[in-house]
Amino acid sequence: MTDQAVEPEVGRARLRKEDARLVTGQTHWTDNIQAPGLLHIAILRSPMAHARITRVDVSPALERPGVIAAFSGADLAEGLGPLPCAWPVTEDIVIPDHPPVAVDEVRYAGDPVAVVVARDRYAAADALEAVEVDYEPLDPVLDLEAALAEDAPLVHADKGTNRSYTWPLATGESFEAVRDRAEVTVKRRYHQQRLIPNAMEPRAVVVTPMPASGEYTLYSATQIPHILRIMLALVTGIPEQKLRVIAPDVGGGFGSKLQVYGEEALALAVARKLGRPVKWTESRSEGYLATHHGRGMIQDIEVAATRDGKLLGVKVDLLADMGAYLMLVTPGIPILGAFMYPAIYKMDSYEFNCTGVFTTRTPTDAYRGAGRPEATFAIERVMDELAAELGLDPVELRRRNWIRHEEFPYTTIAGLTYDTGNYEAATEKALALFGYDDLRAEQQKRNERGDPVRLGIGVSTYTEMCGLAPSRLLGELRYGAGGWEAASIRMLPTGKVEVVTGTSPHGQGHVTCWSQIAADALGVPFDDVEVVHGDTKAAPQGMDTYGSRSLVVGGEAVHRAARKVVEKARKVAAHLLEASEQDLDFTDGVFSVKGSPEARKTIQEVAFATFASHDLPEGMEPSINAEHVVDPENFSYPHGTHLCAVEVDTETGATRIRSYVCVDDVGRVVNPMIVEGQVHGGLAQGIAQALFEEAVYDDEGNLVSGTMADYLVPSAADLPDFVTDRTETPASSNALGVKGVGESGTIASTPAVVNAIVDALRPLGVQDVRMPCTPERVWQAVRSTQSGTEASA
């Protein structure tokens, strides 16, 4: 057998293994799945934001061609429990029951009220119009502050309040004390508009029952097959061992598929009732109503500082829109951000207070970044405002306050321990690539001549907590599960390798990166590695994919399982070579005897010898397969500096991004091309929040931005060319030294863009433009300063 390739895989810009199948259409999207006798589900949704249901009659739908069955919420209530909330963030949190199909009351436009099952999807959709529903309108609840008033209409009348919880955090000195000794304080209010996830693949569910044995296989476009299995077993009463969940090819998620949706539960319920396989696939407009939304917050942030720019303290008061119900991790999303408002800065005081508020809108939950982009936005915006108040360059203010590289590991005022980092290096590289000084000089000249097209420069220096993992800490935060991750390595008799991972990809490139990690650790060719994922039967252990945890936790589990395989193989190789284990070197997939390199066995030879089991060490089982479960003791903390230059036409409000530079530190890089792709995708979503996207409701609680014609998702033509680069400080929390990259671009980019717009308009008296910074809002902000009214829009 020939020697193995010696070029390391980790660090190579490998083309993704997944892509050939995906781009040629040889895929297994959930909606592609067929089964004999398959029936199709359509869901009637409430046209009202808040109403009492006085009558539901599904019988007329049964007369429509092709219709097999129809159900109201009451019909499905027996044997179908409420949808779960796995993150009760406080002991006294208010968690209303969340029926998969409404029974007595609808609480947001899009709330399911009836289900039709037919032989094809078109017959099912057409029959929805025959279902008769009578509603008694109730007052909508839309304004977060008004919802907390004593006389406010209630989303859940039986709970007596629209307040779900209040979660405080206070560390260091009291903020009142540092405010008293501060020479400067700055207070601002920022609005995080609701965002609607737009994964390329809509959500879909297929359930195939086996009535004789009581078994069910559920295919879902989900990020969380393992968590989904557990939760659906609890909701439906189906024994967990009788339920198999498969996430086939999943076309994007961005947090929107980190969920246990009512459609998954009711598909199981309908399949159980009819004993037939069923399928549901949402339309794009249906998804705008029914897929959970992201963000939705009012942030009041205050900073106290000395006149020379030393940051003394930060105080945050947050109102977080829960929507109508608490979904899987809804209440915990703003709490994740609680630890990130101090960001990369040193201070003496930090106070945070979050109130979760029920409204009659689509529930909110995780959206790319999940609480951390909101925190980064607020602190980076207010740091620019503090710099303006002090007359300091925004970069210089940050230099005076950030944690310096020689201070790592550093425990922040919020209680997190950042293990490694170098904010100075990332910032200096970014400034050089950006041409910062030249752009500042150009900006000054344009301002002096009164140019109607103003140049603005935005700065965002960020860090984030990735690798959502430490089970102990999650327990302290009252999260309902752990954060560990599992992997196993199977060495096949022919020397090929199967990696079984508990993470479930939806575009991140796990198959490629896990192949690179395993190939290096085992010394086998990259193409000899296959990765098994997304199936609770084939990969029974896992905590799935979210929170930039896959590489940091899942990749680490792959690496450690592979090292266990090597150590098992070492015992067999030593036996076959008649040497001690300590006398064997293992390099590039070959065990050799020290001092006698001709005495050698490849790991493939060892795999076959183990399979044959003719000559194994006494007492050794005939297997060198191994598994490992990782539960890190810390998060990982990528960081970086993003710089944005915009040109703003003060006569029309039009904004154009002229240049964008980011330098990120994501620790050790497994595949630079995939990292680049993740950064680009994240930048697109962060810029989209700054400039384009917003879920808009009217006064009655109707979503008026419910299609792609009304909700603006940027195309490639709307985005600039990005200049990206990296610095590298390996993480100390895992053996790979990786930190995570899936959400960094989204977290850092939004404040960079908005800071640039405000920087352009600040000489005109503008202090803020509310997101998204549309031409109309920018124009209004400029006009408001000219008329002497409030300098924001």
CSV table of N, CA and C in Angstrom, one decimal, residues 383-448:
chain,number,residue,atom,x,y,z
A,383,MET,N,-20.9,54.0,21.3
A,383,MET,CA,-19.5,54.3,21.4
A,383,MET,C,-19.2,55.4,20.4
A,384,ASP,N,-19.8,55.4,19.2
A,384,ASP,CA,-19.6,56.5,18.3
A,384,ASP,C,-20.3,57.7,18.8
A,385,GLU,N,-21.4,57.6,19.5
A,385,GLU,CA,-22.0,58.8,20.0
A,385,GLU,C,-21.2,59.4,21.1
A,386,LEU,N,-20.5,58.6,21.9
A,386,LEU,CA,-19.6,59.1,23.0
A,386,LEU,C,-18.4,59.7,22.3
A,387,ALA,N,-17.9,59.1,21.3
A,387,ALA,CA,-16.7,59.7,20.6
A,387,ALA,C,-17.1,61.1,20.1
A,388,ALA,N,-18.3,61.3,19.5
A,388,ALA,CA,-18.7,62.6,19.0
A,388,ALA,C,-18.8,63.6,20.1
A,389,GLU,N,-19.4,63.1,21.3
A,389,GLU,CA,-19.6,64.0,22.4
A,389,GLU,C,-18.2,64.5,22.9
A,390,LEU,N,-17.2,63.6,22.9
A,390,LEU,CA,-15.9,63.9,23.4
A,390,LEU,C,-15.0,64.6,22.4
A,391,GLY,N,-15.4,64.6,21.1
A,391,GLY,CA,-14.6,65.1,20.1
A,391,GLY,C,-13.4,64.2,19.7
A,392,LEU,N,-13.6,62.9,19.9
A,392,LEU,CA,-12.5,62.0,19.6
A,392,LEU,C,-12.8,61.2,18.4
A,393,ASP,N,-11.8,60.8,17.7
A,393,ASP,CA,-12.0,59.8,16.6
A,393,ASP,C,-12.5,58.5,17.1
A,394,PRO,N,-13.5,57.9,16.4
A,394,PRO,CA,-14.1,56.7,17.0
A,394,PRO,C,-13.2,55.6,17.2
A,395,VAL,N,-12.2,55.5,16.3
A,395,VAL,CA,-11.2,54.4,16.5
A,395,VAL,C,-10.3,54.7,17.8
A,396,GLU,N,-10.0,55.9,18.0
A,396,GLU,CA,-9.1,56.3,19.1
A,396,GLU,C,-9.9,56.0,20.4
A,397,LEU,N,-11.2,56.3,20.5
A,397,LEU,CA,-12.0,56.0,21.7
A,397,LEU,C,-11.9,54.5,22.0
A,398,ARG,N,-12.1,53.7,21.0
A,398,ARG,CA,-12.1,52.3,21.2
A,398,ARG,C,-10.7,51.8,21.7
A,399,ARG,N,-9.6,52.4,21.1
A,399,ARG,CA,-8.3,52.0,21.6
A,399,ARG,C,-8.1,52.3,23.1
A,400,ARG,N,-8.7,53.4,23.5
A,400,ARG,CA,-8.5,53.8,24.9
A,400,ARG,C,-9.2,52.8,25.9
A,401,ASN,N,-10.1,52.0,25.4
A,401,ASN,CA,-11.0,51.2,26.3
A,401,ASN,C,-10.9,49.7,26.0
A,402,TRP,N,-10.3,49.2,25.0
A,402,TRP,CA,-10.4,47.8,24.7
A,402,TRP,C,-9.4,47.0,25.6
A,403,ILE,N,-9.7,45.7,25.7
A,403,ILE,CA,-8.8,44.8,26.4
A,403,ILE,C,-7.6,44.6,25.5
A,404,ARG,N,-6.4,44.8,26.0
A,404,ARG,CA,-5.2,44.7,25.2
A,404,ARG,C,-4.8,43.2,25.2
A,405,HIS,N,-4.0,42.9,24.1
A,405,HIS,CA,-3.7,41.5,23.8
A,405,HIS,C,-2.9,40.9,25.0
A,406,GLU,N,-2.1,41.7,25.7
A,406,GLU,CA,-1.3,41.1,26.8
A,406,GLU,C,-2.2,40.8,28.0
A,407,GLU,N,-3.4,41.2,28.1
A,407,GLU,CA,-4.3,41.0,29.2
A,407,GLU,C,-5.1,39.7,29.1
A,408,PHE,N,-5.0,39.0,28.0
A,408,PHE,CA,-5.8,37.7,27.9
A,408,PHE,C,-5.1,36.6,28.7
A,409,PRO,N,-5.8,35.7,29.2
A,409,PRO,CA,-7.2,35.6,29.3
A,409,PRO,C,-7.8,36.7,30.3
A,410,TYR,N,-9.0,37.2,29.9
A,410,TYR,CA,-9.5,38.4,30.6
A,410,TYR,C,-11.0,38.1,31.0
A,411,THR,N,-11.3,38.3,32.2
A,411,THR,CA,-12.7,38.1,32.7
A,411,THR,C,-13.4,39.4,32.6
A,412,THR,N,-14.5,39.5,31.8
A,412,THR,CA,-15.1,40.8,31.6
A,412,THR,C,-16.1,41.1,32.7
A,413,ILE,N,-16.5,42.4,32.7
A,413,ILE,CA,-17.5,42.8,33.7
A,413,ILE,C,-18.8,42.0,33.7
A,414,ALA,N,-19.1,41.4,32.6
A,414,ALA,CA,-20.3,40.5,32.5
A,414,ALA,C,-20.0,39.1,33.0
A,415,GLY,N,-18.8,38.8,33.3
A,415,GLY,CA,-18.5,37.5,33.9
A,415,GLY,C,-18.0,36.4,32.9
A,416,LEU,N,-17.8,36.8,31.7
A,416,LEU,CA,-17.2,35.8,30.7
A,416,LEU,C,-15.7,35.9,30.7
A,417,THR,N,-15.0,34.8,30.5
A,417,THR,CA,-13.6,34.8,30.4
A,417,THR,C,-13.2,34.7,28.9
A,418,TYR,N,-12.7,35.7,28.3
A,418,TYR,CA,-12.2,35.7,27.0
A,418,TYR,C,-10.8,35.1,27.0
A,419,ASP,N,-10.6,34.0,26.3
A,419,ASP,CA,-9.3,33.3,26.4
A,419,ASP,C,-8.2,33.9,25.6
A,420,THR,N,-8.5,34.2,24.3
A,420,THR,CA,-7.4,34.8,23.5
A,420,THR,C,-8.0,35.9,22.6
A,421,GLY,N,-7.1,36.8,22.1
A,421,GLY,CA,-7.5,37.8,21.2
A,421,GLY,C,-6.5,38.8,21.0
A,422,ASN,N,-6.6,39.6,19.9
A,422,ASN,CA,-5.7,40.7,19.7
A,422,ASN,C,-6.5,41.7,18.9
A,423,TYR,N,-7.2,42.6,19.6
A,423,TYR,CA,-8.0,43.6,18.9
A,423,TYR,C,-7.1,44.6,18.2
A,424,GLU,N,-6.0,44.9,18.8
A,424,GLU,CA,-5.1,45.9,18.1
A,424,GLU,C,-4.6,45.4,16.7
A,425,ALA,N,-4.2,44.2,16.6
A,425,ALA,CA,-3.7,43.7,15.3
A,425,ALA,C,-4.8,43.7,14.3
A,426,ALA,N,-6.0,43.2,14.6
A,426,ALA,CA,-7.1,43.2,13.7
A,426,ALA,C,-7.5,44.6,13.2
A,427,THR,N,-7.5,45.5,14.2
A,427,THR,CA,-7.9,46.9,13.8
A,427,THR,C,-6.8,47.6,12.9
A,428,GLU,N,-5.6,47.4,13.3
A,428,GLU,CA,-4.5,48.0,12.4
A,428,GLU,C,-4.5,47.5,11.0
A,429,LYS,N,-4.7,46.2,10.9
A,429,LYS,CA,-4.8,45.6,9.5
A,429,LYS,C,-6.0,46.1,8.8
A,430,ALA,N,-7.1,46.2,9.4
A,430,ALA,CA,-8.3,46.8,8.8
A,430,ALA,C,-8.1,48.2,8.4
A,431,LEU,N,-7.6,49.0,9.2
A,431,LEU,CA,-7.4,50.4,8.9
A,431,LEU,C,-6.5,50.6,7.7
A,432,ALA,N,-5.4,49.8,7.6
A,432,ALA,CA,-4.5,49.9,6.5
A,432,ALA,C,-5.2,49.4,5.2
A,433,LEU,N,-6.0,48.3,5.2
A,433,LEU,CA,-6.7,47.9,4.0
A,433,LEU,C,-7.7,48.9,3.6
A,434,PHE,N,-8.3,49.6,4.5
A,434,PHE,CA,-9.4,50.5,4.2
A,434,PHE,C,-8.9,51.9,3.7
A,435,GLY,N,-7.7,52.2,4.1
A,435,GLY,CA,-7.2,53.6,3.8
A,435,GLY,C,-7.9,54.6,4.6
A,436,TYR,N,-7.9,54.4,5.9
A,436,TYR,CA,-8.7,55.2,6.8
A,436,TYR,C,-8.3,56.6,6.8
A,437,ASP,N,-7.1,56.9,6.9
A,437,ASP,CA,-6.7,58.3,7.0
A,437,ASP,C,-7.0,59.1,5.8
A,438,ASP,N,-6.8,58.5,4.6
A,438,ASP,CA,-7.1,59.1,3.3
A,438,ASP,C,-8.6,59.4,3.2
A,439,LEU,N,-9.4,58.5,3.7
A,439,LEU,CA,-10.9,58.7,3.6
A,439,LEU,C,-11.3,59.8,4.6
A,440,ARG,N,-10.7,59.9,5.7
A,440,ARG,CA,-11.0,60.9,6.7
A,440,ARG,C,-10.7,62.3,6.1
A,441,ALA,N,-9.5,62.3,5.4
A,441,ALA,CA,-9.1,63.6,4.7
A,441,ALA,C,-10.1,64.0,3.6
A,442,GLU,N,-10.5,63.0,2.8
A,442,GLU,CA,-11.5,63.3,1.8
A,442,GLU,C,-12.8,63.7,2.4
A,443,GLN,N,-13.2,63.1,3.5
A,443,GLN,CA,-14.5,63.5,4.2
A,443,GLN,C,-14.5,64.9,4.6
A,444,GLN,N,-13.3,65.3,5.2
A,444,GLN,CA,-13.2,66.7,5.7
A,444,GLN,C,-13.4,67.7,4.5
A,445,LYS,N,-12.7,67.4,3.4
A,445,LYS,CA,-12.8,68.3,2.2
A,445,LYS,C,-14.2,68.4,1.7
A,446,ARG,N,-14.9,67.3,1.6
A,446,ARG,CA,-16.3,67.3,1.1
A,446,ARG,C,-17.2,68.1,2.1
A,447,ASN,N,-17.0,67.9,3.4
A,447,ASN,CA,-17.8,68.7,4.3
A,447,ASN,C,-17.6,70.2,4.2
A,448,GLU,N,-16.3,70.5,4.1
A,448,GLU,CA,-15.9,72.0,4.0
A,448,GLU,C,-16.6,72.6,2.8
